[in-house]
CSV table of C-alpha atoms and ligand atoms in Angstrom, one decimal:
chain,number,residue,atom,x,y,z
A,1,UNK,CA,22.7,-148.4,-12.1
A,2,UNK,CA,22.2,-150.3,-8.9
A,3,UNK,CA,20.6,-153.7,-8.9
A,4,UNK,CA,17.6,-155.1,-7.0
A,5,UNK,CA,19.3,-156.5,-4.0
A,6,UNK,CA,21.6,-153.5,-3.6
A,7,UNK,CA,18.5,-151.2,-3.7
A,8,UNK,CA,16.6,-153.4,-1.3
A,9,UNK,CA,19.5,-153.3,1.2
A,10,UNK,CA,19.8,-149.6,0.8
A,11,UNK,CA,16.1,-149.3,1.6
A,12,UNK,CA,16.6,-151.2,4.8
A,13,UNK,CA,15.6,-154.7,3.7
A,14,UNK,CA,17.7,-157.7,4.3
A,15,UNK,CA,17.6,-159.1,0.7
A,16,UNK,CA,16.0,-159.3,-2.7
A,17,UNK,CA,16.3,-162.9,-3.9
A,18,UNK,CA,15.4,-165.6,-6.3
A,19,UNK,CA,14.6,-169.3,-6.1
A,20,UNK,CA,16.6,-171.6,-8.5
A,21,UNK,CA,16.8,-175.3,-9.3
A,22,UNK,CA,19.7,-177.6,-10.1
A,23,UNK,CA,18.9,-178.3,-13.8
A,24,UNK,CA,19.0,-174.6,-14.6
A,25,UNK,CA,22.6,-174.1,-13.4
A,26,UNK,CA,24.0,-175.5,-16.6
A,27,UNK,CA,22.4,-172.5,-18.5
A,28,UNK,CA,25.3,-170.0,-18.8
A,29,UNK,CA,23.1,-167.0,-19.6
A,30,UNK,CA,20.8,-167.8,-16.7
A,31,UNK,CA,23.6,-168.2,-14.3
A,32,UNK,CA,25.3,-165.0,-15.3
A,33,UNK,CA,22.3,-163.1,-13.9
A,34,UNK,CA,21.5,-165.3,-11.0
A,35,UNK,CA,25.0,-165.2,-9.6
A,36,UNK,CA,25.1,-161.4,-9.4
A,37,UNK,CA,24.8,-160.8,-5.7
A,38,UNK,CA,23.9,-157.2,-6.3
A,39,UNK,CA,20.8,-158.4,-8.2
A,40,UNK,CA,20.0,-161.4,-6.0
A,41,UNK,CA,21.4,-161.3,-2.5
A,42,UNK,CA,19.5,-164.4,-1.5
A,43,UNK,CA,18.8,-167.8,-3.1
A,44,UNK,CA,16.2,-170.5,-2.3
A,45,UNK,CA,16.5,-174.0,-3.6
A,46,UNK,CA,13.3,-174.7,-5.5
A,47,UNK,CA,13.4,-178.4,-5.0
A,48,UNK,CA,16.6,-179.9,-3.7
A,49,UNK,CA,16.0,-179.7,0.0
A,50,UNK,CA,12.6,-181.3,-0.1
A,51,UNK,CA,12.0,-184.6,1.7
A,52,UNK,CA,11.7,-186.6,-1.5
A,53,UNK,CA,15.3,-185.8,-2.4
A,54,UNK,CA,16.8,-185.6,1.1
A,55,UNK,CA,15.5,-188.8,2.7
A,56,UNK,CA,14.1,-190.9,-0.2
A,57,UNK,CA,14.3,-194.0,1.9
A,58,UNK,CA,14.0,-194.1,5.7
A,59,UNK,CA,17.2,-193.1,7.4
A,60,UNK,CA,19.1,-192.7,4.2
A,61,UNK,CA,20.0,-189.0,3.6
A,62,UNK,CA,21.2,-187.3,0.5
A,63,UNK,CA,22.0,-183.6,0.3
A,64,UNK,CA,23.6,-183.5,-3.1
A,65,UNK,CA,21.0,-181.4,-4.8
A,66,UNK,CA,20.5,-178.9,-1.9
A,67,UNK,CA,24.3,-178.7,-1.4
A,68,UNK,CA,24.8,-177.6,-5.0
A,69,UNK,CA,22.5,-174.6,-4.5
A,70,UNK,CA,23.9,-173.9,-1.1
A,71,UNK,CA,27.4,-173.8,-2.4
A,72,UNK,CA,26.4,-171.7,-5.4
A,73,UNK,CA,24.9,-169.1,-3.0
A,74,UNK,CA,27.9,-169.3,-0.7
A,75,UNK,CA,30.4,-168.8,-3.5
A,76,UNK,CA,28.6,-165.8,-4.7
A,77,UNK,CA,28.1,-164.2,-1.3
A,78,UNK,CA,24.3,-164.7,-1.3
A,79,UNK,CA,22.1,-165.6,1.7
A,80,UNK,CA,20.4,-169.0,1.6
A,81,UNK,CA,16.8,-169.4,2.6
A,82,UNK,CA,16.1,-173.1,3.1
A,83,UNK,CA,13.0,-174.9,1.9
A,84,UNK,CA,11.1,-177.0,3.1
A,85,UNK,CA,11.0,-179.5,6.0
A,86,UNK,CA,7.5,-180.8,6.6
A,87,UNK,CA,5.2,-180.6,3.6
A,88,UNK,CA,2.5,-182.9,2.3
A,89,UNK,CA,3.8,-182.7,-1.2
A,90,UNK,CA,7.1,-184.1,-2.7
A,91,UNK,CA,7.0,-186.5,0.2
A,92,UNK,CA,8.4,-189.9,-0.4
A,93,UNK,CA,5.9,-192.8,-0.4
A,94,UNK,CA,7.4,-194.4,2.6
A,95,UNK,CA,6.2,-191.4,4.7
A,96,UNK,CA,2.9,-190.6,3.0
A,97,UNK,CA,1.7,-194.2,2.7
A,98,UNK,CA,3.2,-195.5,5.9
A,99,UNK,CA,1.0,-196.9,8.7
A,100,UNK,CA,2.2,-194.9,11.7
A,101,UNK,CA,1.5,-194.6,15.4
A,102,UNK,CA,1.8,-191.1,16.8
A,103,UNK,CA,5.1,-192.0,18.4
A,104,UNK,CA,6.5,-193.5,15.3
A,105,UNK,CA,5.6,-190.5,13.0
A,106,UNK,CA,6.9,-188.1,15.6
A,107,UNK,CA,10.2,-190.0,15.6
A,108,UNK,CA,10.3,-189.9,11.8
A,109,UNK,CA,9.7,-186.1,11.8
A,110,UNK,CA,12.3,-185.6,14.5
A,111,UNK,CA,14.9,-187.7,12.7
A,112,UNK,CA,14.3,-186.0,9.3
A,113,UNK,CA,14.6,-182.5,10.8
A,114,UNK,CA,17.6,-183.3,13.0
A,115,UNK,CA,19.5,-184.7,10.1
A,116,UNK,CA,18.6,-182.1,7.5
A,117,UNK,CA,18.7,-179.0,9.7
A,118,UNK,CA,21.9,-180.4,11.3
A,119,UNK,CA,23.4,-180.8,7.9
A,120,UNK,CA,22.7,-177.2,6.9
A,121,UNK,CA,23.5,-175.8,10.3
A,122,UNK,CA,25.0,-172.3,10.0
A,123,UNK,CA,24.2,-172.1,6.3
A,124,UNK,CA,20.5,-171.1,6.3
A,125,UNK,CA,19.3,-167.6,7.1
A,126,UNK,CA,15.8,-169.2,7.5
A,127,UNK,CA,14.0,-172.5,7.2
A,128,UNK,CA,10.5,-173.1,6.0
A,129,UNK,CA,9.7,-175.5,8.8
A,130,UNK,CA,6.1,-176.3,7.9
A,131,UNK,CA,4.8,-175.6,4.5
A,132,UNK,CA,1.2,-175.3,3.3
A,133,UNK,CA,-0.6,-176.9,6.3
A,134,UNK,CA,-3.8,-175.1,5.6
A,135,UNK,CA,-6.9,-175.5,3.4
A,136,UNK,CA,-8.4,-172.4,1.8
A,137,UNK,CA,-11.0,-172.1,4.6
A,138,UNK,CA,-8.3,-172.0,7.2
A,139,UNK,CA,-8.8,-175.5,8.5
A,140,UNK,CA,-5.9,-178.0,8.6
A,141,UNK,CA,-5.0,-179.8,5.4
A,142,UNK,CA,-5.6,-183.6,5.3
A,143,UNK,CA,-2.0,-185.0,5.3
A,144,UNK,CA,-0.4,-188.0,6.8
A,145,UNK,CA,1.0,-185.7,9.5
A,146,UNK,CA,-2.4,-184.3,10.4
A,147,UNK,CA,-4.2,-187.6,10.2
A,148,UNK,CA,-1.8,-189.2,12.7
A,149,UNK,CA,-0.8,-186.4,14.9
A,150,UNK,CA,-3.5,-183.7,14.6
A,151,UNK,CA,-2.2,-180.2,14.8
A,152,UNK,CA,0.6,-181.3,17.2
A,153,UNK,CA,2.8,-182.1,14.3
A,154,UNK,CA,3.4,-178.4,13.7
A,155,UNK,CA,5.0,-177.6,17.1
A,156,UNK,CA,6.8,-180.9,17.0
A,157,UNK,CA,8.5,-179.8,13.7
A,158,UNK,CA,9.3,-176.3,15.0
A,159,UNK,CA,10.8,-177.7,18.2
A,160,UNK,CA,12.9,-180.2,16.3
A,161,UNK,CA,14.2,-177.4,14.0
A,162,UNK,CA,15.1,-175.1,16.9
A,163,UNK,CA,16.9,-178.0,18.6
A,164,UNK,CA,19.0,-178.6,15.5
A,165,UNK,CA,20.0,-175.0,14.7
A,166,UNK,CA,19.5,-172.3,17.3
A,167,UNK,CA,20.5,-169.5,15.0
A,168,UNK,CA,18.3,-170.0,11.9
A,169,UNK,CA,14.9,-168.2,11.6
A,170,UNK,CA,12.0,-170.6,11.7
A,171,UNK,CA,9.1,-169.9,9.3
A,172,UNK,CA,5.6,-171.1,8.6
A,173,UNK,CA,5.2,-170.8,4.8
A,174,UNK,CA,2.0,-170.9,2.7
A,175,UNK,CA,0.2,-169.5,-0.3
A,176,UNK,CA,-3.0,-167.3,-0.4
A,177,UNK,CA,-2.1,-165.9,3.0
A,178,UNK,CA,-1.0,-162.5,1.6
A,179,UNK,CA,-4.6,-161.1,1.7
A,180,UNK,CA,-7.1,-161.1,4.4
A,181,UNK,CA,-9.5,-164.0,5.1
A,182,UNK,CA,-9.8,-167.5,6.6
A,183,UNK,CA,-6.4,-168.6,5.5
A,184,UNK,CA,-4.8,-165.5,7.1
A,185,UNK,CA,-6.7,-166.4,10.3
A,186,UNK,CA,-5.5,-170.0,10.0
A,187,UNK,CA,-1.9,-168.7,9.8
A,188,UNK,CA,-2.4,-166.6,13.0
A,189,UNK,CA,-3.7,-169.8,14.6
A,190,UNK,CA,-0.6,-171.6,13.7
A,191,UNK,CA,1.7,-168.9,15.1
A,192,UNK,CA,-0.2,-169.1,18.4
A,193,UNK,CA,-0.3,-172.9,18.3
A,194,UNK,CA,3.5,-173.1,18.1
A,195,UNK,CA,4.0,-170.4,20.8
A,196,UNK,CA,1.4,-171.9,23.2
A,197,UNK,CA,3.3,-175.2,22.9
A,198,UNK,CA,6.5,-173.5,24.0
A,199,UNK,CA,8.0,-173.6,20.5
A,200,UNK,CA,9.9,-170.9,18.6
A,201,UNK,CA,8.5,-169.5,15.4
A,202,UNK,CA,10.2,-166.4,14.0
A,203,UNK,CA,8.5,-165.7,10.8
A,204,UNK,CA,5.6,-166.1,8.4
A,205,UNK,CA,6.5,-166.7,4.8
A,206,UNK,CA,3.9,-165.4,2.3
A,207,UNK,CA,4.5,-167.4,-0.9
A,208,UNK,CA,2.6,-164.8,-3.0
A,209,UNK,CA,1.8,-166.9,-6.1
A,210,UNK,CA,-0.5,-164.1,-7.3
A,211,UNK,CA,-2.6,-163.4,-10.4
A,212,UNK,CA,-2.4,-160.3,-12.5
A,213,UNK,CA,-5.3,-158.0,-11.7
A,214,UNK,CA,-6.3,-160.0,-8.6
A,215,UNK,CA,-3.4,-159.0,-6.4
A,216,UNK,CA,-4.5,-157.6,-3.1
A,217,UNK,CA,-4.1,-153.8,-2.7
A,218,UNK,CA,-1.0,-152.4,-1.0
A,219,UNK,CA,-3.0,-151.5,2.1
A,220,UNK,CA,-4.5,-155.0,2.4
A,221,UNK,CA,-1.0,-156.5,2.0
A,222,UNK,CA,0.4,-154.2,4.6
A,223,UNK,CA,-2.4,-154.9,7.1
A,224,UNK,CA,-2.0,-158.6,6.7
A,225,UNK,CA,1.8,-158.3,7.3
A,226,UNK,CA,1.0,-156.4,10.5
A,227,UNK,CA,-1.5,-159.0,11.6
A,228,UNK,CA,1.2,-161.6,11.6
A,229,UNK,CA,3.6,-159.4,13.5
A,230,UNK,CA,0.8,-158.7,16.1
A,231,UNK,CA,0.3,-162.5,16.4
A,232,UNK,CA,3.8,-162.8,17.6
A,233,UNK,CA,6.4,-163.4,14.9
A,234,UNK,CA,9.2,-160.9,14.6
A,235,UNK,CA,9.5,-161.0,10.8
A,236,UNK,CA,7.7,-161.8,7.6
A,237,UNK,CA,8.9,-162.3,4.0
A,238,UNK,CA,7.5,-162.7,0.5
A,239,UNK,CA,9.1,-166.1,-0.1
A,240,UNK,CA,7.9,-167.3,-3.6
A,241,UNK,CA,6.6,-164.2,-5.4
A,242,UNK,CA,5.3,-164.5,-8.9
A,243,UNK,CA,2.3,-162.8,-10.6
A,244,UNK,CA,0.9,-164.8,-13.4
A,245,UNK,CA,-1.3,-164.1,-16.4
A,246,UNK,CA,-4.3,-166.5,-16.7
A,247,UNK,CA,-4.1,-166.3,-20.5
A,248,UNK,CA,-1.2,-165.7,-22.8
A,249,UNK,CA,0.4,-163.8,-24.4
A,250,UNK,CA,0.2,-160.8,-22.2
A,251,UNK,CA,-1.1,-157.5,-23.7
A,252,UNK,CA,0.8,-154.2,-23.2
A,253,UNK,CA,-1.9,-153.1,-20.7
A,254,UNK,CA,-1.6,-156.5,-19.0
A,255,UNK,CA,2.1,-156.0,-18.5
A,256,UNK,CA,1.4,-152.6,-17.0
A,257,UNK,CA,-1.1,-154.2,-14.6
A,258,UNK,CA,1.5,-156.8,-13.7
A,259,UNK,CA,4.0,-154.0,-13.0
A,260,UNK,CA,1.4,-152.3,-10.8
A,261,UNK,CA,0.7,-155.6,-8.9
A,262,UNK,CA,4.4,-156.2,-8.3
A,263,UNK,CA,4.6,-152.6,-7.2
A,264,UNK,CA,1.9,-153.1,-4.5
A,265,UNK,CA,3.8,-156.1,-3.1
A,266,UNK,CA,7.1,-154.2,-3.1
A,267,UNK,CA,5.6,-151.1,-1.4
A,268,UNK,CA,3.9,-153.3,1.2
A,269,UNK,CA,7.1,-154.9,2.2
A,270,UNK,CA,8.9,-151.5,2.2
A,271,UNK,CA,6.2,-150.0,4.4
A,272,UNK,CA,6.7,-152.5,7.3
A,273,UNK,CA,10.1,-152.8,8.8
A,274,UNK,CA,9.5,-156.4,9.9
A,275,UNK,CA,9.2,-157.5,6.2
A,276,UNK,CA,12.7,-158.6,5.7
A,277,UNK,CA,12.8,-159.3,2.0
A,278,UNK,CA,11.2,-160.5,-1.2
A,279,UNK,CA,12.1,-163.7,-3.1
A,280,UNK,CA,10.8,-164.3,-6.6
A,281,UNK,CA,10.1,-167.9,-7.5
A,282,UNK,CA,12.9,-168.0,-10.1
A,283,UNK,CA,13.5,-164.9,-12.0
A,284,UNK,CA,12.9,-165.8,-15.6
A,285,UNK,CA,9.7,-167.2,-17.3
A,286,UNK,CA,12.0,-169.7,-19.0
A,287,UNK,CA,12.1,-171.7,-15.7
A,288,UNK,CA,8.8,-170.8,-14.0
A,289,UNK,CA,6.9,-173.7,-12.5
A,290,UNK,CA,3.5,-172.2,-13.6
A,291,UNK,CA,2.9,-173.5,-17.2
A,292,UNK,CA,3.4,-177.1,-16.1
A,293,UNK,CA,0.8,-176.7,-13.3
A,294,UNK,CA,-1.6,-174.1,-14.9
A,295,UNK,CA,-1.4,-174.8,-18.7
A,296,UNK,CA,-2.0,-171.6,-20.6
A,297,UNK,CA,-1.0,-169.4,-17.7
A,298,UNK,CA,2.4,-167.9,-17.0
A,299,UNK,CA,4.7,-165.0,-17.9
A,300,UNK,CA,4.7,-164.4,-14.1
A,301,UNK,CA,8.3,-163.2,-13.5
A,302,UNK,CA,10.4,-160.1,-13.9
A,303,UNK,CA,12.4,-161.4,-16.8
A,304,UNK,CA,10.8,-163.0,-19.8
A,305,UNK,CA,11.9,-166.3,-21.3
A,306,UNK,CA,14.6,-164.6,-23.4
A,307,UNK,CA,16.0,-162.8,-20.3
A,308,UNK,CA,14.6,-159.4,-21.2
A,309,UNK,CA,13.4,-157.3,-18.3
A,310,UNK,CA,9.7,-156.6,-18.2
A,311,UNK,CA,7.9,-153.4,-17.2
A,312,UNK,CA,7.4,-155.0,-13.7
A,313,UNK,CA,11.2,-155.1,-13.3
A,314,UNK,CA,11.4,-151.4,-13.9
A,315,UNK,CA,8.6,-150.7,-11.4
A,316,UNK,CA,10.1,-152.9,-8.7
A,317,UNK,CA,13.5,-151.3,-9.3
A,318,UNK,CA,12.3,-147.7,-9.3
A,319,UNK,CA,10.2,-148.3,-6.1
A,320,UNK,CA,13.2,-149.8,-4.3
A,321,UNK,CA,15.4,-146.9,-5.6
A,322,UNK,CA,13.0,-144.3,-4.3
A,323,UNK,CA,13.0,-146.0,-0.9
A,324,UNK,CA,16.8,-146.4,-1.0
A,325,UNK,CA,17.4,-142.7,-1.6
A,326,UNK,CA,14.7,-141.6,0.8
A,327,UNK,CA,12.4,-140.1,-1.8
A,328,UNK,CA,8.9,-141.5,-1.5
A,329,UNK,CA,7.7,-139.0,-4.1
A,330,UNK,CA,5.1,-140.1,-6.5
A,331,UNK,CA,5.8,-143.8,-5.6
A,332,UNK,CA,3.7,-143.3,-2.4
A,333,UNK,CA,6.2,-145.0,-0.2
A,334,UNK,CA,5.5,-144.1,3.4
A,335,UNK,CA,8.1,-141.8,4.9
A,336,UNK,CA,9.0,-144.4,7.5
A,337,UNK,CA,11.0,-146.4,4.9
A,338,UNK,CA,12.9,-143.3,3.9
A,339,UNK,CA,14.8,-143.3,7.2
A,340,UNK,CA,16.4,-146.6,6.3
A,341,UNK,CA,20.2,-146.6,6.0
A,342,UNK,CA,22.3,-146.2,2.9
A,343,UNK,CA,24.8,-149.1,3.2
A,344,UNK,CA,27.9,-147.1,2.8
A,345,UNK,CA,27.0,-144.4,5.2
A,346,UNK,CA,28.5,-144.4,8.7
A,347,UNK,CA,26.5,-141.6,10.3
A,348,UNK,CA,23.1,-143.3,10.3
A,349,UNK,CA,20.7,-145.1,12.5
A,350,UNK,CA,19.0,-148.4,11.9
A,351,UNK,CA,15.3,-148.5,12.7
A,352,UNK,CA,13.9,-151.1,15.1
A,353,UNK,CA,13.8,-154.5,13.5
A,354,UNK,CA,16.3,-153.4,10.9
A,355,UNK,CA,19.6,-155.2,10.2
A,356,UNK,CA,22.6,-153.8,12.1
A,357,UNK,CA,25.3,-156.4,11.4
A,358,UNK,CA,26.2,-159.8,10.0
A,359,UNK,CA,28.6,-161.4,7.5
A,360,UNK,CA,28.9,-159.3,4.4
A,361,UNK,CA,26.9,-156.5,5.9
A,362,UNK,CA,28.3,-153.0,5.2
A,363,UNK,CA,25.5,-150.8,6.5
A,364,UNK,CA,24.8,-148.8,9.7
A,365,UNK,CA,25.4,-150.5,13.0
A,366,UNK,CA,23.8,-147.9,15.4
A,367,UNK,CA,20.3,-148.8,16.4
A,368,UNK,CA,17.5,-146.3,17.0
A,369,UNK,CA,17.0,-145.4,20.6
A,370,UNK,CA,15.0,-148.0,22.5
A,371,UNK,CA,16.5,-150.9,20.5
A,372,UNK,CA,19.9,-152.7,20.7
A,373,UNK,CA,21.9,-154.5,18.0
A,374,UNK,CA,21.3,-158.1,18.8
A,375,UNK,CA,23.2,-161.1,17.3
A,376,UNK,CA,20.8,-163.4,15.6
A,377,UNK,CA,23.2,-165.6,13.5
A,378,UNK,CA,26.4,-165.1,11.6
A,379,UNK,CA,24.5,-163.4,8.7
A,380,UNK,CA,22.2,-161.2,10.7
A,381,UNK,CA,22.1,-159.0,13.7
A,382,UNK,CA,19.0,-157.0,14.2
A,383,UNK,CA,17.9,-153.9,16.2
A,384,UNK,CA,15.6,-155.3,18.8
B,1,G3I,O1,13.4,-184.4,-10.9
B,1,G3I,C1,12.5,-184.9,-11.8
B,1,G3I,C2,13.1,-185.4,-13.1
B,1,G3I,O2,14.0,-186.5,-12.7
B,1,G3I,C3,12.1,-185.8,-14.1
B,1,G3I,O3,12.7,-186.2,-15.3
B,1,G3I,C4,11.1,-184.7,-14.3
B,1,G3I,C5,9.9,-185.1,-15.2
B,1,G3I,O4,8.8,-184.4,-15.0
B,1,G3I,O5,10.5,-184.3,-13.1
B,1,G3I,C6,11.5,-183.8,-12.2
B,1,G3I,O6,10.8,-183.4,-11.0
B,1,G3I,C7,10.1,-182.2,-11.0
B,1,G3I,C8,10.6,-181.3,-10.0
B,1,G3I,O7,9.8,-180.1,-10.0
B,1,G3I,C9,12.1,-180.8,-10.4
B,1,G3I,O8,12.1,-180.2,-11.6
B,1,G3I,C10,8.6,-182.6,-10.7
B,1,G3I,O9,8.1,-183.3,-11.8
B,1,G3I,C11,7.8,-181.3,-10.6
B,1,G3I,O10,6.5,-181.6,-10.1
B,1,G3I,C12,8.5,-180.4,-9.6
B,1,G3I,O11,7.8,-179.2,-9.5
B,1,G3I,C13,8.1,-178.4,-8.4
B,1,G3I,C14,6.9,-178.1,-7.5
B,1,G3I,O12,7.2,-177.3,-6.4
B,1,G3I,C15,6.3,-179.5,-6.9
B,1,G3I,O13,5.2,-179.2,-6.1
B,1,G3I,C16,8.6,-177.0,-8.9
B,1,G3I,O14,9.8,-177.1,-9.6
B,1,G3I,C17,8.8,-176.1,-7.7
B,1,G3I,O15,9.0,-174.8,-8.2
B,1,G3I,C18,7.5,-176.0,-6.9
B,1,G3I,O16,7.7,-175.1,-5.8
B,1,G3I,C19,6.6,-175.0,-4.9
B,1,G3I,C20,7.2,-174.7,-3.5
B,1,G3I,O17,8.1,-175.7,-3.2
B,1,G3I,C21,6.0,-174.6,-2.5
B,1,G3I,N1,5.1,-173.6,-2.9
B,1,G3I,C22,4.5,-173.8,-4.2
B,1,G3I,C23,5.6,-173.8,-5.3
B,1,G3I,C24,5.1,-173.9,-6.7
B,1,G3I,O18,4.4,-175.1,-6.9
């Protein structure tokens, strides 16, 4: 029985992954599942790379927590998504409460990014460069960065990240941007803002902290993904997926609804080649962030708190398997995804935007006509 990442790869995606956190790595049962690269081919540090941990006092850098997760991923052959450089939250007081001129704060951002991205150079498949810059109405969030620099802090951050590592993918990452509306439009505005300023932005990360029964439909999810690609990024990803119950415990029908909601997200990603992967925001309810922030809510992940797989796991797995074997069948997966390569096959063609090489990659290397296999970084070559 193949596992989630194996199936996602066989379906043409780059990864299926999970976030994790340092404290959890002493839980042997937890680790035995997390370290299985066939299940999770990608890892994101849930906290350890945030500003509060990496530069707690000005000019004094500590990468201990992030490094622990990075070396976990590396030793298990898993891709690392890196998270997050410029964010209003988990920001040390010396930044958030400082009195800054525009030049000073620009220097603070540049120094932080140069050091952190420089430290992780060559290790990160992607970086969440700017995180959660938007209000729900699509306007810019009031943060120290916005107050001092206006929207210019966003291209400043992207340019600093590009200067520190030319090979990592640079993402804007936010929640409630998976569906259509003002925040989606705000995200498109950010993509254009960075590009108009001459900066590089490769991807939009849709966090996807969703609610059972209120998850957008597959067709809405798909059209929103396409809107970001049309705006000018080359890829998108679901970066922090979880789908929570607003009240607990979940009923049997609730678990079926949750499975259906996870299915919509999985199908949407499969339907658009430029959606490179799905990361769940930890994999077990035992370590979900949700109950501490939304008391009474939770049960949002694919494994319950006793490490049993939920109906949603079976749904995600069977949708990926159908795409991997080229059988859309009753899953309703569009035919386009069924042309994706099986990783062990040699006589196959990779669709445009698909992966065609990289460290650990064992799939097809021939690109569909009209596209060429292009080196992106050590982990990833793509048909462009
Ligand atoms: O490290 C301290 C520890 O020393 C202390 O004893 C303990 C007591 O509460 O707190 C620990 O820090 C906690 C930290 O997670 C590490 O466990 C913080 O209180 C807690 O607030 C923090 O929560 C994190 C949250 O971001 C903060 O906003 C969650 O773990 C993390 O999963 C969550 O992740 C965010 C993404 O970065 C961005 N998108 C939303 C997502 C969910 O909120």
